[in-house]
């Protein structure tokens, strides 16, 4: 099963991807997580990506496509994957088509998660992430047991630079301009299921599983 999750930042793609990982036993591939790991380790790719990420801009398509080409070669991708945060532009979607053709694969479903942008600003400005393992908490809906400490690994929690209000608005603007055209791209291929991403996490999960089954 090869699934793409599309939606604005903070809509819950990462949260919902985890449920799909469990159900289908395939990896979640989050380009945001991969880039943050590179930034943390100060790799050349991370150093190049950092400036774009902190400004709420997209990292260049060529960098992302190179990173994904090598990720698809990993053995855990053999039975499928959930793409979370990729593709994010039409050139990335076209690049993905080429990679898939070369691998003799195709996308089975594109899930578009939809939530209004004001709700997203509220969600993201209360989002904190673990420095060590990237687990995400929301101080309003899903707080950690002890303030500032990750429940899973006891790492310190921090607010991502790009989750500050000004950068959130910039990222939403980038989403509307560069990423939302992808929805039409995949509608034309007959692959899109649009899901209301508002409300409780479990309700959104149910909506997603009902269109996939
Ligand atoms: P995310 O965690 O998916 O919200 O991504 C955080 C940041 O990483 C984005 O604001 C971009 O700067 C960068 N990023 C992640 N995925 C991509 C992508 N597919 N194309 C370009 N930039 C990306």
GROMACS .gro file of C-alpha atoms and ligand atoms in nm:
model
  236
    1UNK     CA    1   0.000   0.000   0.000
    2UNK     CA    2   0.151   0.335  -0.106
    3UNK     CA    3  -0.029   0.632   0.049
    4UNK     CA    4   0.029   1.007   0.027
    5UNK     CA    5  -0.098   1.234   0.305
    6UNK     CA    6  -0.154   1.593   0.197
    7UNK     CA    7  -0.264   1.877   0.421
    8UNK     CA    8  -0.146   2.205   0.571
    9UNK     CA    9   0.117   2.198   0.846
   10UNK     CA   10  -0.041   2.104   1.179
   11UNK     CA   11  -0.345   1.933   1.029
   12UNK     CA   12  -0.250   1.602   1.194
   13UNK     CA   13  -0.070   1.417   0.913
   14UNK     CA   14   0.201   1.287   1.147
   15UNK     CA   15  -0.050   1.172   1.408
   16UNK     CA   16  -0.268   0.991   1.155
   17UNK     CA   17   0.034   0.844   0.975
   18UNK     CA   18   0.125   0.658   1.297
   19UNK     CA   19  -0.214   0.476   1.287
   20UNK     CA   20  -0.158   0.376   0.926
   21UNK     CA   21   0.193   0.249   1.012
   22UNK     CA   22   0.041   0.018   1.273
   23UNK     CA   23  -0.246  -0.100   1.053
   24UNK     CA   24  -0.047  -0.171   0.737
   25UNK     CA   25   0.297  -0.238   0.887
   26UNK     CA   26   0.468   0.000   0.647
   27UNK     CA   27   0.694   0.298   0.730
   28UNK     CA   28   0.594   0.661   0.761
   29UNK     CA   29   0.829   0.870   0.552
   30UNK     CA   30   0.824   1.227   0.678
   31UNK     CA   31   1.052   1.459   0.483
   32UNK     CA   32   1.020   1.712   0.769
   33UNK     CA   33   1.153   1.455   1.022
   34UNK     CA   34   1.432   1.351   0.783
   35UNK     CA   35   1.535   1.714   0.733
   36UNK     CA   36   1.525   1.787   1.108
   37UNK     CA   37   1.747   1.483   1.175
   38UNK     CA   38   1.995   1.618   0.918
   39UNK     CA   39   1.985   1.964   1.079
   40UNK     CA   40   2.045   1.809   1.422
   41UNK     CA   41   2.344   1.616   1.292
   42UNK     CA   42   2.474   1.918   1.097
   43UNK     CA   43   2.507   1.720   0.774
   44UNK     CA   44   2.572   1.920   0.452
   45UNK     CA   45   2.206   1.856   0.356
   46UNK     CA   46   2.091   1.977   0.700
   47UNK     CA   47   2.302   2.290   0.678
   48UNK     CA   48   2.154   2.369   0.337
   49UNK     CA   49   1.796   2.300   0.448
   50UNK     CA   50   1.806   2.487   0.779
   51UNK     CA   51   1.777   2.842   0.644
   52UNK     CA   52   1.467   2.752   0.436
   53UNK     CA   53   1.302   2.567   0.724
   54UNK     CA   54   1.353   2.845   0.976
   55UNK     CA   55   1.204   3.096   0.733
   56UNK     CA   56   0.896   2.877   0.674
   57UNK     CA   57   1.002   2.827   0.311
   58UNK     CA   58   1.026   2.502   0.118
   59UNK     CA   59   1.363   2.332   0.075
   60UNK     CA   60   1.456   2.316  -0.299
   61UNK     CA   61   1.287   2.035  -0.495
   62UNK     CA   62   1.619   1.888  -0.615
   63UNK     CA   63   1.739   1.840  -0.255
   64UNK     CA   64   1.413   1.673  -0.153
   65UNK     CA   65   1.398   1.445  -0.458
   66UNK     CA   66   1.760   1.332  -0.406
   67UNK     CA   67   1.685   1.255  -0.042
   68UNK     CA   68   1.370   1.059  -0.132
   69UNK     CA   69   1.537   0.862  -0.411
   70UNK     CA   70   1.783   0.720  -0.161
   71UNK     CA   71   1.510   0.665   0.103
   72UNK     CA   72   1.302   0.454  -0.139
   73UNK     CA   73   1.598   0.218  -0.176
   74UNK     CA   74   1.581   0.123   0.192
   75UNK     CA   75   1.456  -0.231   0.251
   76UNK     CA   76   1.165  -0.123   0.475
   77UNK     CA   77   0.997   0.041   0.173
   78UNK     CA   78   0.947  -0.289  -0.011
   79UNK     CA   79   0.583  -0.343   0.092
   80UNK     CA   80   0.479   0.020   0.078
   81UNK     CA   81   0.499   0.350   0.266
   82UNK     CA   82   0.307   0.649   0.390
   83UNK     CA   83   0.442   0.972   0.248
   84UNK     CA   84   0.392   1.253   0.499
   85UNK     CA   85   0.489   1.600   0.381
   86UNK     CA   86   0.607   1.485   0.038
   87UNK     CA   87   0.540   1.573  -0.240
   88UNK     CA   88   0.487   1.940  -0.160
   89UNK     CA   89   0.509   2.098  -0.506
   90UNK     CA   90   0.407   1.999  -0.860
   91UNK     CA   91   0.775   1.943  -0.963
   92UNK     CA   92   0.813   1.710  -0.662
   93UNK     CA   93   0.497   1.520  -0.765
   94UNK     CA   94   0.632   1.486  -1.119
   95UNK     CA   95   0.969   1.377  -0.980
   96UNK     CA   96   0.790   1.122  -0.762
   97UNK     CA   97   0.607   0.986  -1.070
   98UNK     CA   98   0.946   0.932  -1.238
   99UNK     CA   99   1.091   0.757  -0.933
  100UNK     CA  100   0.782   0.534  -0.907
  101UNK     CA  101   0.795   0.448  -1.279
  102UNK     CA  102   1.157   0.346  -1.242
  103UNK     CA  103   1.068   0.125  -0.946
  104UNK     CA  104   0.757  -0.020  -1.118
  105UNK     CA  105   0.533   0.116  -0.840
  106UNK     CA  106   0.232   0.344  -0.813
  107UNK     CA  107   0.041   0.546  -0.554
  108UNK     CA  108  -0.275   0.372  -0.429
  109UNK     CA  109  -0.439   0.657  -0.242
  110UNK     CA  110  -0.398   1.027  -0.170
  111UNK     CA  111  -0.560   1.136   0.156
  112UNK     CA  112  -0.619   1.510   0.177
  113UNK     CA  113  -0.672   1.632   0.534
  114UNK     CA  114  -0.863   1.957   0.559
  115UNK     CA  115  -0.889   2.199   0.856
  116UNK     CA  116  -0.945   2.575   0.856
  117UNK     CA  117  -0.629   2.781   0.891
  118UNK     CA  118  -0.723   2.967   1.212
  119UNK     CA  119  -0.765   2.633   1.390
  120UNK     CA  120  -0.419   2.539   1.262
  121UNK     CA  121  -0.255   2.850   1.403
  122UNK     CA  122  -0.411   2.761   1.740
  123UNK     CA  123  -0.294   2.397   1.719
  124UNK     CA  124   0.061   2.470   1.604
  125UNK     CA  125   0.136   2.750   1.845
  126UNK     CA  126   0.072   2.505   2.131
  127UNK     CA  127   0.274   2.222   1.973
  128UNK     CA  128   0.596   2.110   2.144
  129UNK     CA  129   0.830   1.838   2.016
  130UNK     CA  130   1.090   1.612   2.177
  131UNK     CA  131   1.451   1.713   2.099
  132UNK     CA  132   1.559   1.349   2.106
  133UNK     CA  133   1.285   1.140   1.941
  134UNK     CA  134   1.061   1.396   1.761
  135UNK     CA  135   0.745   1.284   1.948
  136UNK     CA  136   0.493   1.565   1.921
  137UNK     CA  137   0.272   1.695   2.206
  138UNK     CA  138   0.001   1.955   2.208
  139UNK     CA  139  -0.027   2.156   2.529
  140UNK     CA  140  -0.401   2.206   2.469
  141UNK     CA  141  -0.513   1.859   2.355
  142UNK     CA  142  -0.237   1.609   2.426
  143UNK     CA  143   0.007   1.741   2.692
  144UNK     CA  144   0.302   1.540   2.829
  145UNK     CA  145   0.260   1.392   3.178
  146UNK     CA  146   0.544   1.607   3.318
  147UNK     CA  147   0.580   1.959   3.185
  148UNK     CA  148   0.866   1.995   2.936
  149UNK     CA  149   0.965   1.624   2.941
  150UNK     CA  150   0.894   1.357   2.679
  151UNK     CA  151   0.679   1.067   2.810
  152UNK     CA  152   0.856   0.821   2.579
  153UNK     CA  153   1.229   0.896   2.622
  154UNK     CA  154   1.247   1.170   2.889
  155UNK     CA  155   1.409   1.404   2.633
  156UNK     CA  156   1.354   1.778   2.669
  157UNK     CA  157   1.058   1.928   2.483
  158UNK     CA  158   1.103   2.241   2.272
  159UNK     CA  159   0.897   2.458   2.044
  160UNK     CA  160   1.016   2.430   1.685
  161UNK     CA  161   1.138   2.764   1.546
  162UNK     CA  162   0.893   2.720   1.261
  163UNK     CA  163   0.600   2.670   1.504
  164UNK     CA  164   0.609   3.034   1.616
  165UNK     CA  165   0.303   3.231   1.504
  166UNK     CA  166   0.470   3.446   1.237
  167UNK     CA  167   0.636   3.146   1.070
  168UNK     CA  168   0.315   2.940   1.093
  169UNK     CA  169   0.132   3.202   0.885
  170UNK     CA  170   0.418   3.198   0.634
  171UNK     CA  171   0.401   2.815   0.611
  172UNK     CA  172   0.024   2.827   0.559
  173UNK     CA  173   0.071   3.079   0.282
  174UNK     CA  174   0.335   2.854   0.120
  175UNK     CA  175   0.092   2.561   0.152
  176UNK     CA  176  -0.190   2.748  -0.024
  177UNK     CA  177   0.036   2.869  -0.303
  178UNK     CA  178   0.268   2.574  -0.366
  179UNK     CA  179   0.116   2.259  -0.218
  180UNK     CA  180  -0.260   2.288  -0.260
  181UNK     CA  181  -0.230   2.271  -0.646
  182UNK     CA  182  -0.121   1.910  -0.589
  183UNK     CA  183  -0.476   1.823  -0.492
  184UNK     CA  184  -0.595   1.887  -0.851
  185UNK     CA  185  -0.291   1.700  -0.985
  186UNK     CA  186  -0.401   1.388  -0.796
  187UNK     CA  187  -0.776   1.442  -0.850
  188UNK     CA  188  -0.701   1.412  -1.221
  189UNK     CA  189  -0.544   1.074  -1.150
  190UNK     CA  190  -0.859   0.970  -0.958
  191UNK     CA  191  -0.667   0.911  -0.635
  192UNK     CA  192  -0.797   1.174  -0.392
  193UNK     CA  193  -1.007   1.118  -0.078
  194UNK     CA  194  -1.074   1.440   0.112
  195UNK     CA  195  -1.115   1.399   0.488
  196UNK     CA  196  -1.241   1.652   0.742
  197UNK     CA  197  -0.945   1.685   0.981
  198UNK     CA  198  -1.137   1.879   1.247
  199UNK     CA  199  -1.243   1.725   1.578
  200UNK     CA  200  -1.109   1.437   1.783
  201UNK     CA  201  -0.803   1.241   1.669
  202UNK     CA  202  -0.997   0.910   1.683
  203UNK     CA  203  -1.283   1.051   1.473
  204UNK     CA  204  -1.042   1.164   1.203
  205UNK     CA  205  -0.875   0.822   1.217
  206UNK     CA  206  -1.210   0.651   1.162
  207UNK     CA  207  -1.288   0.874   0.864
  208UNK     CA  208  -0.954   0.784   0.706
  209UNK     CA  209  -0.988   0.410   0.761
  210UNK     CA  210  -1.343   0.413   0.624
  211UNK     CA  211  -1.222   0.544   0.287
  212UNK     CA  212  -0.924   0.310   0.272
  213UNK     CA  213  -1.114  -0.010   0.348
  214LIG     P1  214   0.700   1.954   0.819
  214LIG     O1  215   0.754   1.892   0.943
  214LIG     O2  216   0.651   1.855   0.719
  214LIG     O3  217   0.600   2.063   0.848
  214LIG     O4  218   0.824   2.027   0.747
  214LIG     C1  219   0.899   2.128   0.813
  214LIG     C2  220   0.976   2.209   0.710
  214LIG     O5  221   1.065   2.122   0.639
  214LIG     C3  222   0.891   2.273   0.602
  214LIG     O6  223   0.836   2.398   0.642
  214LIG     C4  224   0.993   2.288   0.490
  214LIG     O7  225   1.082   2.395   0.516
  214LIG     C5  226   1.074   2.160   0.501
  214LIG     N1  227   1.013   2.050   0.421
  214LIG     C6  228   0.958   1.933   0.466
  214LIG     N2  229   0.916   1.857   0.364
  214LIG     C7  230   0.944   1.926   0.251
  214LIG     C8  231   0.923   1.902   0.112
  214LIG     N3  232   0.863   1.789   0.068
  214LIG     N4  233   0.963   1.996   0.024
  214LIG     C9  234   1.024   2.109   0.066
  214LIG     N5  235   1.046   2.140   0.195
  214LIG    C10  236   1.007   2.049   0.287
   0.00000   0.00000   0.00000
